[in-house]
Structure formats: structure tokens, C-alpha cells
PDB file of C-alpha atoms in Angstrom:
ATOM      1  CA  LEU A 275       8.714 -32.550 -18.043  1.00  0.00           C
ATOM      2  CA  ALA A 276      10.785 -35.229 -16.427  1.00  0.00           C
ATOM      3  CA  LYS A 277       9.178 -37.051 -13.432  1.00  0.00           C
ATOM      4  CA  THR A 278      11.323 -37.326 -10.450  1.00  0.00           C
ATOM      5  CA  THR A 279      11.437 -39.939  -7.619  1.00  0.00           C
ATOM      6  CA  GLN A 280      12.758 -39.220  -4.209  1.00  0.00           C
ATOM      7  CA  PRO A 281      12.594 -40.965  -0.880  1.00  0.00           C
ATOM      8  CA  ILE A 282       9.629 -39.929   1.113  1.00  0.00           C
ATOM      9  CA  SER A 283      11.631 -39.435   4.396  1.00  0.00           C
ATOM     10  CA  MET A 284      15.119 -39.806   5.923  1.00  0.00           C
ATOM     11  CA  ASP A 285      16.635 -39.571   9.297  1.00  0.00           C
ATOM     12  CA  SER A 286      20.061 -38.509  10.316  1.00  0.00           C
ATOM     13  CA  TYR A 287      22.099 -37.331  13.209  1.00  0.00           C
ATOM     14  CA  GLU A 288      23.761 -33.913  13.906  1.00  0.00           C
ATOM     15  CA  GLY A 289      27.250 -33.859  12.377  1.00  0.00           C
ATOM     16  CA  GLN A 290      26.674 -36.560   9.688  1.00  0.00           C
ATOM     17  CA  GLU A 291      26.792 -36.130   6.019  1.00  0.00           C
ATOM     18  CA  VAL A 292      23.322 -36.655   4.271  1.00  0.00           C
ATOM     19  CA  ASN A 293      22.923 -37.743   0.753  1.00  0.00           C
ATOM     20  CA  ILE A 294      19.436 -37.561  -0.869  1.00  0.00           C
ATOM     21  CA  THR A 295      19.181 -39.271  -4.262  1.00  0.00           C
ATOM     22  CA  CYS A 296      16.600 -38.248  -6.877  1.00  0.00           C
ATOM     23  CA  SER A 297      15.747 -40.531  -9.966  1.00  0.00           C
ATOM     24  CA  HIS A 298      14.894 -38.953 -13.175  1.00  0.00           C
ATOM     25  CA  ASN A 299      15.098 -41.537 -15.940  1.00  0.00           C
ATOM     26  CA  ASN A 300      13.453 -39.596 -18.690  1.00  0.00           C
ATOM     27  CA  ILE A 301      15.567 -36.465 -18.241  1.00  0.00           C
ATOM     28  CA  ALA A 302      15.830 -34.546 -21.506  1.00  0.00           C
ATOM     29  CA  THR A 303      19.083 -33.024 -22.990  1.00  0.00           C
ATOM     30  CA  ASN A 304      18.049 -29.415 -22.180  1.00  0.00           C
ATOM     31  CA  ASP A 305      16.968 -30.258 -18.592  1.00  0.00           C
ATOM     32  CA  TYR A 306      18.687 -28.911 -15.470  1.00  0.00           C
ATOM     33  CA  ILE A 307      18.506 -30.376 -11.920  1.00  0.00           C
ATOM     34  CA  THR A 308      17.608 -28.083  -9.228  1.00  0.00           C
ATOM     35  CA  TRP A 309      17.094 -28.672  -5.480  1.00  0.00           C
ATOM     36  CA  TYR A 310      15.131 -26.588  -3.001  1.00  0.00           C
ATOM     37  CA  GLN A 311      14.668 -26.730   0.752  1.00  0.00           C
ATOM     38  CA  GLN A 312      11.420 -25.898   2.490  1.00  0.00           C
ATOM     39  CA  PHE A 313      10.824 -25.313   6.297  1.00  0.00           C
ATOM     40  CA  PRO A 314       7.397 -25.498   7.768  1.00  0.00           C
ATOM     41  CA  SER A 315       5.308 -22.343   7.055  1.00  0.00           C
ATOM     42  CA  GLN A 316       7.849 -20.886   4.726  1.00  0.00           C
ATOM     43  CA  GLY A 317       8.254 -20.823   0.979  1.00  0.00           C
ATOM     44  CA  PRO A 318      10.998 -23.083  -0.554  1.00  0.00           C
ATOM     45  CA  ARG A 319      14.502 -21.781  -0.777  1.00  0.00           C
ATOM     46  CA  PHE A 320      16.860 -22.501  -3.705  1.00  0.00           C
ATOM     47  CA  ILE A 321      19.803 -24.608  -2.722  1.00  0.00           C
ATOM     48  CA  ILE A 322      21.699 -25.724  -5.855  1.00  0.00           C
ATOM     49  CA  GLN A 323      21.288 -26.404  -9.579  1.00  0.00           C
ATOM     50  CA  GLY A 324      23.413 -28.254 -12.005  1.00  0.00           C
ATOM     51  CA  TYR A 325      23.518 -29.978 -15.389  1.00  0.00           C
ATOM     52  CA  LYS A 326      26.273 -32.549 -15.213  1.00  0.00           C
ATOM     53  CA  THR A 327      29.275 -33.846 -13.067  1.00  0.00           C
ATOM     54  CA  LYS A 328      29.541 -31.902  -9.689  1.00  0.00           C
ATOM     55  CA  VAL A 329      28.508 -28.596  -8.496  1.00  0.00           C
ATOM     56  CA  THR A 330      29.375 -27.221  -5.108  1.00  0.00           C
ATOM     57  CA  ASN A 331      28.350 -24.021  -3.256  1.00  0.00           C
ATOM     58  CA  GLU A 332      28.630 -22.868   0.413  1.00  0.00           C
ATOM     59  CA  VAL A 333      25.605 -24.986   1.327  1.00  0.00           C
ATOM     60  CA  ALA A 334      25.611 -28.250  -0.523  1.00  0.00           C
ATOM     61  CA  SER A 335      27.161 -30.340  -3.376  1.00  0.00           C
ATOM     62  CA  LEU A 336      25.221 -31.786  -6.354  1.00  0.00           C
ATOM     63  CA  PHE A 337      26.591 -34.993  -7.959  1.00  0.00           C
ATOM     64  CA  ILE A 338      25.274 -35.899 -11.448  1.00  0.00           C
ATOM     65  CA  PRO A 339      26.497 -39.099 -13.045  1.00  0.00           C
ATOM     66  CA  ALA A 340      27.335 -39.253 -16.869  1.00  0.00           C
ATOM     67  CA  ASP A 341      23.877 -40.679 -17.811  1.00  0.00           C
ATOM     68  CA  ARG A 342      22.165 -37.890 -15.663  1.00  0.00           C
ATOM     69  CA  LYS A 343      19.377 -40.444 -14.820  1.00  0.00           C
ATOM     70  CA  SER A 344      19.733 -39.619 -11.153  1.00  0.00           C
ATOM     71  CA  SER A 345      21.322 -36.929  -8.903  1.00  0.00           C
ATOM     72  CA  THR A 346      22.441 -36.742  -5.291  1.00  0.00           C
ATOM     73  CA  LEU A 347      22.234 -33.887  -3.130  1.00  0.00           C
ATOM     74  CA  SER A 348      24.934 -33.925  -0.379  1.00  0.00           C
ATOM     75  CA  LEU A 349      24.590 -31.848   2.779  1.00  0.00           C
ATOM     76  CA  PRO A 350      27.861 -31.950   4.834  1.00  0.00           C
ATOM     77  CA  ARG A 351      27.675 -32.227   8.619  1.00  0.00           C
ATOM     78  CA  VAL A 352      23.933 -31.566   9.072  1.00  0.00           C
ATOM     79  CA  SER A 353      22.608 -29.751  12.083  1.00  0.00           C
ATOM     80  CA  LEU A 354      19.151 -29.729  13.678  1.00  0.00           C
ATOM     81  CA  SER A 355      18.261 -26.660  11.579  1.00  0.00           C
ATOM     82  CA  ASP A 356      18.743 -28.711   8.420  1.00  0.00           C
ATOM     83  CA  THR A 357      15.431 -30.601   9.347  1.00  0.00           C
ATOM     84  CA  ALA A 358      13.132 -29.689   6.361  1.00  0.00           C
ATOM     85  CA  VAL A 359      11.701 -30.966   3.197  1.00  0.00           C
ATOM     86  CA  TYR A 360      13.953 -31.212   0.066  1.00  0.00           C
ATOM     87  CA  TYR A 361      12.619 -31.077  -3.442  1.00  0.00           C
ATOM     88  CA  CYS A 362      14.327 -32.282  -6.543  1.00  0.00           C
ATOM     89  CA  LEU A 363      13.108 -30.668  -9.843  1.00  0.00           C
ATOM     90  CA  VAL A 364      14.232 -31.422 -13.419  1.00  0.00           C
ATOM     91  CA  GLY A 365      13.299 -29.095 -16.238  1.00  0.00           C
ATOM     92  CA  ASP A 366      14.729 -27.006 -19.060  1.00  0.00           C
ATOM     93  CA  ARG A 367      14.793 -23.958 -16.697  1.00  0.00           C
ATOM     94  CA  GLY A 368      11.676 -22.882 -18.438  1.00  0.00           C
ATOM     95  CA  PHE A 369       8.534 -21.882 -16.666  1.00  0.00           C
ATOM     96  CA  LYS A 370       6.442 -24.899 -15.925  1.00  0.00           C
ATOM     97  CA  THR A 371       8.211 -26.100 -12.792  1.00  0.00           C
ATOM     98  CA  ILE A 372       6.732 -29.159 -11.069  1.00  0.00           C
ATOM     99  CA  PHE A 373       7.437 -29.932  -7.409  1.00  0.00           C
ATOM    100  CA  GLY A 374       7.016 -33.477  -6.302  1.00  0.00           C
ATOM    101  CA  ALA A 375       6.248 -34.412  -2.769  1.00  0.00           C
ATOM    102  CA  GLY A 376       9.906 -34.025  -1.713  1.00  0.00           C
ATOM    103  CA  THR A 377      12.029 -35.863   0.949  1.00  0.00           C
ATOM    104  CA  ARG A 378      11.337 -35.141   4.483  1.00  0.00           C
ATOM    105  CA  LEU A 379      14.783 -34.996   6.295  1.00  0.00           C
ATOM    106  CA  PHE A 380      14.771 -35.255  10.206  1.00  0.00           C
ATOM    107  CA  VAL A 381      17.981 -34.458  11.877  1.00  0.00           C
ATOM    108  CA  LYS A 382      18.274 -35.700  15.403  1.00  0.00           C
ATOM    109  CA  ALA A 383      20.564 -34.609  18.214  1.00  0.00           C
TER     110      ALA A 383
ATOM    111  CA  ASN B 205      16.056  -5.612  -0.298  1.00  0.00           C
ATOM    112  CA  ALA B 206      12.870  -7.031   0.709  1.00  0.00           C
ATOM    113  CA  GLY B 207      12.998  -9.806  -1.809  1.00  0.00           C
ATOM    114  CA  VAL B 208       9.467 -11.135  -2.577  1.00  0.00           C
ATOM    115  CA  THR B 209       6.696  -9.774  -0.564  1.00  0.00           C
ATOM    116  CA  GLN B 210       3.063 -11.057  -0.434  1.00  0.00           C
ATOM    117  CA  THR B 211      -0.077  -9.635   1.037  1.00  0.00           C
ATOM    118  CA  PRO B 212      -2.183 -10.545   2.931  1.00  0.00           C
ATOM    119  CA  LYS B 213      -0.476 -13.141   5.069  1.00  0.00           C
ATOM    120  CA  PHE B 214      -3.901 -14.659   6.214  1.00  0.00           C
ATOM    121  CA  GLN B 215      -7.261 -14.401   4.679  1.00  0.00           C
ATOM    122  CA  VAL B 216     -10.564 -16.159   5.364  1.00  0.00           C
ATOM    123  CA  LEU B 217     -13.218 -16.039   2.626  1.00  0.00           C
ATOM    124  CA  LYS B 218     -16.753 -17.379   2.321  1.00  0.00           C
ATOM    125  CA  THR B 219     -17.736 -19.415  -0.722  1.00  0.00           C
ATOM    126  CA  GLY B 220     -18.384 -17.162  -3.702  1.00  0.00           C
ATOM    127  CA  GLN B 221     -16.436 -14.208  -2.419  1.00  0.00           C
ATOM    128  CA  SER B 222     -13.590 -12.685  -4.571  1.00  0.00           C
ATOM    129  CA  MET B 223     -10.151 -11.487  -3.492  1.00  0.00           C
ATOM    130  CA  THR B 224      -6.814 -10.572  -5.034  1.00  0.00           C
ATOM    131  CA  LEU B 225      -3.484 -11.698  -3.582  1.00  0.00           C
ATOM    132  CA  GLN B 226      -0.693  -9.240  -4.146  1.00  0.00           C
ATOM    133  CA  CYS B 227       3.019 -10.016  -4.846  1.00  0.00           C
ATOM    134  CA  ALA B 228       5.914  -7.724  -5.485  1.00  0.00           C
ATOM    135  CA  GLN B 229       9.622  -8.244  -5.867  1.00  0.00           C
ATOM    136  CA  ASP B 230      12.503  -5.752  -5.778  1.00  0.00           C
ATOM    137  CA  MET B 231      15.251  -7.907  -7.323  1.00  0.00           C
ATOM    138  CA  ASN B 232      14.533  -6.702 -10.978  1.00  0.00           C
ATOM    139  CA  HIS B 233      13.553 -10.343 -11.911  1.00  0.00           C
ATOM    140  CA  ASN B 234      11.857 -10.917 -15.273  1.00  0.00           C
ATOM    141  CA  SER B 235       9.823 -14.034 -14.338  1.00  0.00           C
ATOM    142  CA  MET B 236       7.227 -14.325 -11.632  1.00  0.00           C
ATOM    143  CA  TYR B 237       5.135 -17.309 -10.516  1.00  0.00           C
ATOM    144  CA  TRP B 238       2.092 -18.219  -8.480  1.00  0.00           C
ATOM    145  CA  TYR B 239       2.085 -21.684  -6.736  1.00  0.00           C
ATOM    146  CA  ARG B 240      -0.323 -23.189  -4.329  1.00  0.00           C
ATOM    147  CA  GLN B 241       0.524 -25.750  -1.613  1.00  0.00           C
ATOM    148  CA  ASP B 242      -2.073 -28.100   0.016  1.00  0.00           C
ATOM    149  CA  PRO B 243      -1.196 -29.731   3.397  1.00  0.00           C
ATOM    150  CA  GLY B 244       1.567 -32.284   3.167  1.00  0.00           C
ATOM    151  CA  MET B 245       2.012 -31.739  -0.682  1.00  0.00           C
ATOM    152  CA  GLY B 246       4.362 -30.299  -2.943  1.00  0.00           C
ATOM    153  CA  LEU B 247       3.842 -26.992  -4.739  1.00  0.00           C
ATOM    154  CA  ARG B 248       1.736 -26.814  -7.895  1.00  0.00           C
ATOM    155  CA  LEU B 249       2.159 -24.027 -10.415  1.00  0.00           C
ATOM    156  CA  ILE B 250      -1.029 -21.955 -10.983  1.00  0.00           C
ATOM    157  CA  TYR B 251       0.187 -19.244 -13.391  1.00  0.00           C
ATOM    158  CA  TYR B 252       3.454 -17.683 -14.488  1.00  0.00           C
ATOM    159  CA  SER B 253       4.713 -14.654 -16.116  1.00  0.00           C
ATOM    160  CA  ALA B 254       7.950 -14.977 -18.153  1.00  0.00           C
ATOM    161  CA  SER B 255       8.226 -11.240 -18.610  1.00  0.00           C
ATOM    162  CA  GLU B 256       6.357  -8.097 -18.153  1.00  0.00           C
ATOM    163  CA  GLY B 257       3.244  -8.129 -20.206  1.00  0.00           C
ATOM    164  CA  THR B 258       3.032 -11.828 -20.687  1.00  0.00           C
ATOM    165  CA  THR B 259       1.275 -14.564 -18.595  1.00  0.00           C
ATOM    166  CA  ASP B 260       0.670 -18.281 -19.054  1.00  0.00           C
ATOM    167  CA  LYS B 261      -1.169 -21.074 -17.428  1.00  0.00           C
ATOM    168  CA  GLY B 262       0.590 -23.468 -15.184  1.00  0.00           C
ATOM    169  CA  GLU B 263      -0.605 -26.901 -14.043  1.00  0.00           C
ATOM    170  CA  VAL B 264      -3.707 -25.823 -12.030  1.00  0.00           C
ATOM    171  CA  PRO B 265      -5.124 -22.559 -13.500  1.00  0.00           C
ATOM    172  CA  ASN B 266      -8.772 -23.132 -13.243  1.00  0.00           C
ATOM    173  CA  GLY B 267     -10.577 -20.655 -10.968  1.00  0.00           C
ATOM    174  CA  TYR B 268      -7.744 -18.133 -10.945  1.00  0.00           C
ATOM    175  CA  ASN B 269      -6.767 -15.149 -13.001  1.00  0.00           C
ATOM    176  CA  VAL B 270      -3.518 -13.145 -12.891  1.00  0.00           C
ATOM    177  CA  SER B 271      -2.294  -9.686 -13.781  1.00  0.00           C
ATOM    178  CA  ARG B 272       1.466  -8.819 -14.408  1.00  0.00           C
ATOM    179  CA  LEU B 273       0.901  -5.172 -13.453  1.00  0.00           C
ATOM    180  CA  ASN B 274       4.483  -4.129 -14.093  1.00  0.00           C
ATOM    181  CA  LYS B 275       7.857  -5.720 -13.746  1.00  0.00           C
ATOM    182  CA  ARG B 276       7.664  -5.643  -9.945  1.00  0.00           C
ATOM    183  CA  GLU B 277       4.095  -6.806  -9.347  1.00  0.00           C
ATOM    184  CA  PHE B 278       2.201 -10.020 -10.141  1.00  0.00           C
ATOM    185  CA  SER B 279      -1.372 -10.475  -8.677  1.00  0.00           C
ATOM    186  CA  LEU B 280      -3.526 -13.500  -8.312  1.00  0.00           C
ATOM    187  CA  ARG B 281      -7.349 -13.127  -8.416  1.00  0.00           C
ATOM    188  CA  LEU B 282      -9.917 -15.580  -7.182  1.00  0.00           C
ATOM    189  CA  GLU B 283     -13.230 -14.479  -8.777  1.00  0.00           C
ATOM    190  CA  SER B 284     -15.516 -16.824  -6.875  1.00  0.00           C
ATOM    191  CA  ALA B 285     -13.651 -18.639  -4.165  1.00  0.00           C
ATOM    192  CA  ALA B 286     -14.454 -22.291  -3.358  1.00  0.00           C
ATOM    193  CA  PRO B 287     -13.516 -24.500  -0.460  1.00  0.00           C
ATOM    194  CA  SER B 288     -11.193 -26.356  -2.828  1.00  0.00           C
ATOM    195  CA  GLN B 289      -9.027 -23.341  -3.133  1.00  0.00           C
ATOM    196  CA  THR B 290      -8.221 -23.415   0.680  1.00  0.00           C
ATOM    197  CA  SER B 291      -4.326 -23.604   0.507  1.00  0.00           C
ATOM    198  CA  VAL B 292      -1.126 -21.731   1.095  1.00  0.00           C
ATOM    199  CA  TYR B 293      -0.271 -19.418  -1.839  1.00  0.00           C
ATOM    200  CA  PHE B 294       3.294 -18.686  -2.724  1.00  0.00           C
ATOM    201  CA  CYS B 295       4.540 -16.104  -5.086  1.00  0.00           C
ATOM    202  CA  ALA B 296       8.164 -16.488  -6.643  1.00  0.00           C
ATOM    203  CA  SER B 297      10.400 -14.685  -8.870  1.00  0.00           C
ATOM    204  CA  SER B 298      13.480 -15.495 -10.828  1.00  0.00           C
ATOM    205  CA  VAL B 299      16.016 -14.414 -13.437  1.00  0.00           C
ATOM    206  CA  SER B 300      14.989 -16.508 -16.383  1.00  0.00           C
ATOM    207  CA  GLY B 301      16.595 -19.991 -16.254  1.00  0.00           C
ATOM    208  CA  GLN B 302      17.713 -19.661 -12.652  1.00  0.00           C
ATOM    209  CA  GLY B 303      16.611 -20.652  -9.222  1.00  0.00           C
ATOM    210  CA  GLU B 304      13.382 -19.081  -7.995  1.00  0.00           C
ATOM    211  CA  PHE B 305      13.038 -16.811  -4.827  1.00  0.00           C
ATOM    212  CA  PHE B 306       9.782 -17.398  -2.887  1.00  0.00           C
ATOM    213  CA  GLY B 307       7.738 -15.061  -0.849  1.00  0.00           C
ATOM    214  CA  PRO B 308       6.523 -15.967   2.669  1.00  0.00           C
ATOM    215  CA  GLY B 309       3.058 -17.233   1.467  1.00  0.00           C
ATOM    216  CA  THR B 310      -0.586 -16.427   2.083  1.00  0.00           C
ATOM    217  CA  ARG B 311      -2.726 -18.852   4.094  1.00  0.00           C
ATOM    218  CA  LEU B 312      -6.243 -18.829   2.605  1.00  0.00           C
ATOM    219  CA  THR B 313      -9.105 -20.532   4.093  1.00  0.00           C
ATOM    220  CA  VAL B 314     -12.493 -20.675   2.135  1.00  0.00           C
ATOM    221  CA  LEU B 315     -15.472 -21.595   4.320  1.00  0.00           C
TER     222      LEU B 315
END
């Protein structure tokens, strides 16, 4: 299982674009990259998953460079309600998912 | 659809007591999971079930047992609770290979 490294915390202001980068130097060929969001006292919520290049959905974009050793979650125009912990996971979409400590994003007014 | 439901929401146990945490999903997912989350930490996988009838250990299985009762239900049992098992427990389900859907959690305190 590939180990991931994320910033411990980030601050932003409402309306800004936020980019959270995750490093995963030993990602394997079969591994996918998945991001979750977690609010206090709630379970994590799936945001986006990708293998290479760029993936976009209604919530976020995921950018993965050609070497796949890192990935960037992009949240467009954040609001106060985007304050949460964001987890980057890397694995072969099998069943031994490992969550790291995540990145605490704090959005200010 | 209710998604993933967990019972109870809160529980206080004394050391040595036993209890079962219940989890059910109505999304027809094959895979189900149990995690624990300690304060300020990420989630750690306790057990998972890739499909009905199968279960496997995750990262921290000691002190726990699981039962995949049917496709919908996956229970977690603490046979002899210890203070180190004080945590928030999350159940999740997924279609194999895709993102997981999590329940609201059970807050367990062991005195």
C-alpha cells in the first residue's frame, strides 16, 4: 500500500480556489487515487477518484501528473461549508484502505 | 434510500463487557467495512467483507470479531471491551473498486 503525505492544515478565504497536494512516491501500477472529505462528527464522504491525467465532477477536480507520484485536489470557489478534513488515499481499489491524518482545511469569511 | 445505517449512535461500556455494533446498507453493495477513528486521527480499518460470506482482517483487528449476516448487514462484536477501544466506529459499504459510503458512526466509551 502506497504511503501518502499531505499538508497537515491549510487556510483559505471564501471564493478562492483551493489546491491540496498529496505525495505518493511509491504508487503502484494498479493503484488509484481517491479523496474523501470529513466534517466533525460525521463519516467521510467520497469526493473523487482517478488514475491519471484529470478527473472532474460537480464538486472538485483531480489532477494527476504523468509520473503519478503526486496528485492535487482542486476545490473551486470554496465556501465556509468546505471547512473539513480532506484525506488522500492510494490503493488498488482493493479492500485494505488506509487513511492518513488528512489535511485540515479552514475557510475564513 | 437510507444509505448506511448504524446502531447504536452512542454506547458506554464497562471494561470486560461485550456488545455488538450493527450496520446495514440498502444500496446493494457487495463490500462492507468497519473502521475506528480515534480523536484527531485518520480512520483505521478493522475488518472488511469483500462479498457476502467472506470477511478479512484489516489493519487493527485484535479484540474484534465480525459477521456478514447477509448482503445488507455487517456487525462488529467486542467480546471483552477495553478502554483502548474507546473510539468512534464507522461502517462503510461500496461497489467493489469504487468509493466507499460511510454511516454516521457509533461513539463508544469504555470505562
